[in-house]
C-alpha cells in the first residue's frame, strides 16, 4: 500500500496493481486452491488493462494537439473566417460576439471552432479570451488528416464535440426560457 502512494503516474500504479493481482492469483489458486479469489484477481487485472488502454488512447489523442497558455484578448475565432484550430478551453473564460454584440460567455470545458467543422467551415462568431486561459488546440489541417488517416481518434473528437454541442443547446434553451417575454 505504501508503494502505491509513491506512484506519480496512473500508468505505474495500474501496472503495480496488475503485478499484485498476478501474485494474488498464484497465491489464491495455486497455493490455497481458492478459485473465487483468483477469479476476482483476474477481473482486477482486466479492469486495469482496459484503463491502461483508455489512458493510452487519451494520451494519443492529446498528443495530436498542443497545450497553450493564452493571454486575455487573444482572438480564438473570427466571425466569417475559417478557424486555423479546433480549441478546447480548459481554464479561463471567453467572450462570444456576433455582429459586435456579446451573445454569451464561455466557461471552461467547451470547444471553440467546432461549428466550422460542419457546413462551409466558417466561424459563426468571434470568440475572444476574456481572462488568461489554458487551451488545448489542434491544427485544422491535422484534424482533416486525422479524419481520413485515424478515423477512430477522430471519432473521439466528434463524440466530445457532440456532447459539447448538446450542453451548449441546453444552456441556450435555459437562458431563452428564463428571459422575459
Coordinates of C-alpha atoms in Angstrom, one line a residue:
X1 CA 0.0 0.0 0.0
X2 CA 2.8 2.4 0.8
X3 CA 4.4 1.8 -2.6
X4 CA 1.1 2.8 -4.3
X5 CA 1.2 6.2 -2.6
X6 CA 4.6 6.8 -4.1
X7 CA 3.4 6.4 -7.7
X8 CA 3.3 9.7 -9.6
X9 CA 1.7 8.4 -12.7
X10 CA -1.5 6.4 -13.1
X11 CA 0.1 4.0 -15.5
X12 CA 2.7 2.9 -13.0
X13 CA 0.0 2.5 -10.3
X14 CA -2.1 0.3 -12.6
X15 CA 0.9 -1.8 -13.6
X16 CA 1.7 -2.3 -9.9
X17 CA -1.9 -3.4 -9.3
X18 CA -1.6 -5.9 -12.2
X19 CA 1.6 -7.4 -10.8
X20 CA 0.0 -7.6 -7.3
X21 CA -3.1 -9.3 -8.8
X22 CA -0.9 -11.8 -10.6
X23 CA 0.8 -12.7 -7.3
X24 CA -2.7 -12.9 -5.8
X25 CA -3.8 -15.4 -8.4
X26 CA -0.7 -17.5 -7.8
X27 CA -1.4 -17.4 -4.0
X28 CA -5.2 -17.9 -4.3
X29 CA -5.3 -20.6 -7.0
X30 CA -2.1 -22.5 -6.7
X31 CA -1.2 -22.3 -3.0
X32 CA -4.6 -22.4 -1.3
X33 CA -7.0 -23.5 -4.1
X34 CA -9.3 -20.5 -3.8
X35 CA -10.8 -20.3 -7.3
X36 CA -13.2 -17.5 -6.3
X37 CA -10.3 -15.3 -5.1
X38 CA -8.4 -16.0 -8.3
X39 CA -11.5 -15.1 -10.3
X40 CA -11.7 -11.6 -8.6
X41 CA -8.0 -11.1 -9.2
X42 CA -8.5 -11.8 -12.9
X43 CA -11.3 -9.2 -13.0
X44 CA -9.0 -6.7 -11.3
X45 CA -6.4 -7.3 -14.0
X46 CA -9.0 -7.0 -16.8
X47 CA -10.2 -3.6 -15.4
X48 CA -6.7 -2.3 -15.1
X49 CA -5.8 -3.4 -18.6
X50 CA -8.9 -1.6 -20.0
X51 CA -8.0 1.5 -18.1
X52 CA -4.4 1.4 -19.4
X53 CA -5.8 1.2 -22.9
X54 CA -8.0 4.2 -22.3
X55 CA -5.1 6.2 -20.8
X56 CA -3.0 5.3 -23.9
X57 CA -5.8 6.4 -26.3
X58 CA -6.4 9.6 -24.4
X59 CA -2.7 10.4 -24.5
X60 CA -2.5 9.6 -28.2
X61 CA -5.4 12.0 -28.8
X62 CA -3.9 14.8 -26.7
X63 CA -0.5 14.4 -28.5
X64 CA -2.2 15.4 -31.8
X65 CA -2.6 18.9 -30.4
X66 CA -0.8 21.2 -28.0
X67 CA -1.4 22.9 -24.7
X68 CA -1.1 26.7 -24.7
X69 CA -1.5 29.5 -22.1
X70 CA -3.2 32.4 -23.9
X71 CA -3.5 35.9 -22.6
X72 CA -6.6 38.0 -22.2
X73 CA -7.7 39.5 -25.5
X74 CA -6.5 36.6 -27.7
X75 CA -8.9 36.0 -30.6
X76 CA -9.7 32.3 -30.9
X77 CA -12.1 32.6 -33.9
X78 CA -13.2 35.5 -36.2
X79 CA -16.8 35.5 -37.4
X80 CA -16.9 34.6 -41.1
X81 CA -13.3 33.3 -41.2
X82 CA -12.1 29.7 -41.3
X83 CA -10.5 28.9 -37.9
X84 CA -7.0 27.6 -38.0
X85 CA -7.6 25.5 -34.9
X86 CA -10.1 23.5 -33.0
X87 CA -9.7 24.8 -29.5
X88 CA -10.7 23.3 -26.1
X89 CA -11.0 25.8 -23.3
X90 CA -9.6 24.1 -20.2
X91 CA -9.2 27.1 -17.9
X92 CA -10.4 30.7 -18.1
X93 CA -13.4 32.2 -19.9
X94 CA -14.0 33.5 -23.4
X95 CA -16.4 36.1 -24.7
X96 CA -18.6 35.2 -27.7
X97 CA -19.6 38.1 -30.0
X98 CA -21.6 38.2 -33.2
X99 CA -22.0 41.4 -35.1
X100 CA -20.0 43.2 -32.4
X101 CA -22.5 42.2 -29.7
X102 CA -21.7 39.9 -26.9
X103 CA -24.1 37.0 -27.0
X104 CA -22.6 34.6 -24.4
X105 CA -19.7 33.8 -22.1
X106 CA -17.9 30.5 -22.4
X107 CA -16.7 28.7 -19.3
X108 CA -14.0 26.0 -19.2
X109 CA -14.9 22.6 -20.7
X110 CA -16.1 23.7 -24.1
X111 CA -14.8 23.6 -27.7
X112 CA -14.2 26.7 -29.8
X113 CA -14.3 26.4 -33.6
X114 CA -16.3 23.1 -33.6
X115 CA -19.2 24.6 -35.7
X116 CA -16.7 25.3 -38.5
X117 CA -16.1 21.6 -38.9
X118 CA -19.6 21.4 -40.4
X119 CA -21.0 23.2 -43.4
X120 CA -19.0 25.9 -45.0
X121 CA -16.2 25.8 -42.5
X122 CA -16.5 29.4 -41.3
X123 CA -16.7 30.6 -37.7
X124 CA -20.2 31.7 -36.7
X125 CA -18.9 34.2 -34.1
X126 CA -15.9 36.0 -32.7
X127 CA -14.5 34.3 -29.7
X128 CA -12.0 36.2 -27.6
X129 CA -10.3 35.1 -24.4
X130 CA -11.8 37.2 -21.5
X131 CA -9.2 36.3 -18.9
X132 CA -5.9 34.4 -19.1
X133 CA -6.7 30.9 -20.2
X134 CA -5.3 27.5 -20.8
X135 CA -6.3 25.8 -24.0
X136 CA -5.7 22.6 -26.0
X137 CA -5.5 23.3 -29.7
X138 CA -5.3 21.0 -32.7
X139 CA -4.4 22.4 -36.1
X140 CA -7.2 22.3 -38.6
X141 CA -5.1 20.6 -41.3
X142 CA -4.0 17.9 -38.8
X143 CA -7.7 17.4 -37.9
X144 CA -8.6 16.9 -41.6
X145 CA -5.8 14.4 -41.9
X146 CA -6.9 12.6 -38.8
X147 CA -10.4 12.3 -40.2
X148 CA -9.1 10.1 -43.0
X149 CA -6.0 8.5 -41.6
X150 CA -7.0 7.9 -38.0
X151 CA -10.8 7.7 -38.0
X152 CA -11.1 6.1 -34.6
X153 CA -9.2 9.0 -33.0
X154 CA -11.3 11.5 -35.0
X155 CA -14.4 9.7 -33.7
X156 CA -13.4 10.6 -30.2
X157 CA -13.2 14.2 -31.1
X158 CA -16.5 14.1 -32.8
X159 CA -18.1 12.5 -29.7
X160 CA -16.6 15.2 -27.5
X161 CA -18.0 17.9 -29.8
X162 CA -21.4 16.2 -29.9
X163 CA -21.5 16.3 -26.1
X164 CA -20.3 19.9 -26.1
X165 CA -22.9 21.0 -28.6
X166 CA -25.6 19.3 -26.6
X167 CA -24.5 21.2 -23.4
X168 CA -24.5 24.5 -25.4
X169 CA -28.0 23.9 -26.8
X170 CA -29.3 23.1 -23.3
X171 CA -27.7 26.2 -21.9
X172 CA -29.1 28.4 -24.7
X173 CA -32.6 26.9 -24.1
X174 CA -32.3 27.6 -20.4
X175 CA -31.3 31.2 -21.0
X176 CA -34.1 31.7 -23.5
X177 CA -36.7 30.2 -21.1
X178 CA -35.5 32.5 -18.3
X179 CA -35.5 35.7 -20.5
X180 CA -38.6 37.9 -20.1
X181 CA -41.1 37.5 -22.9

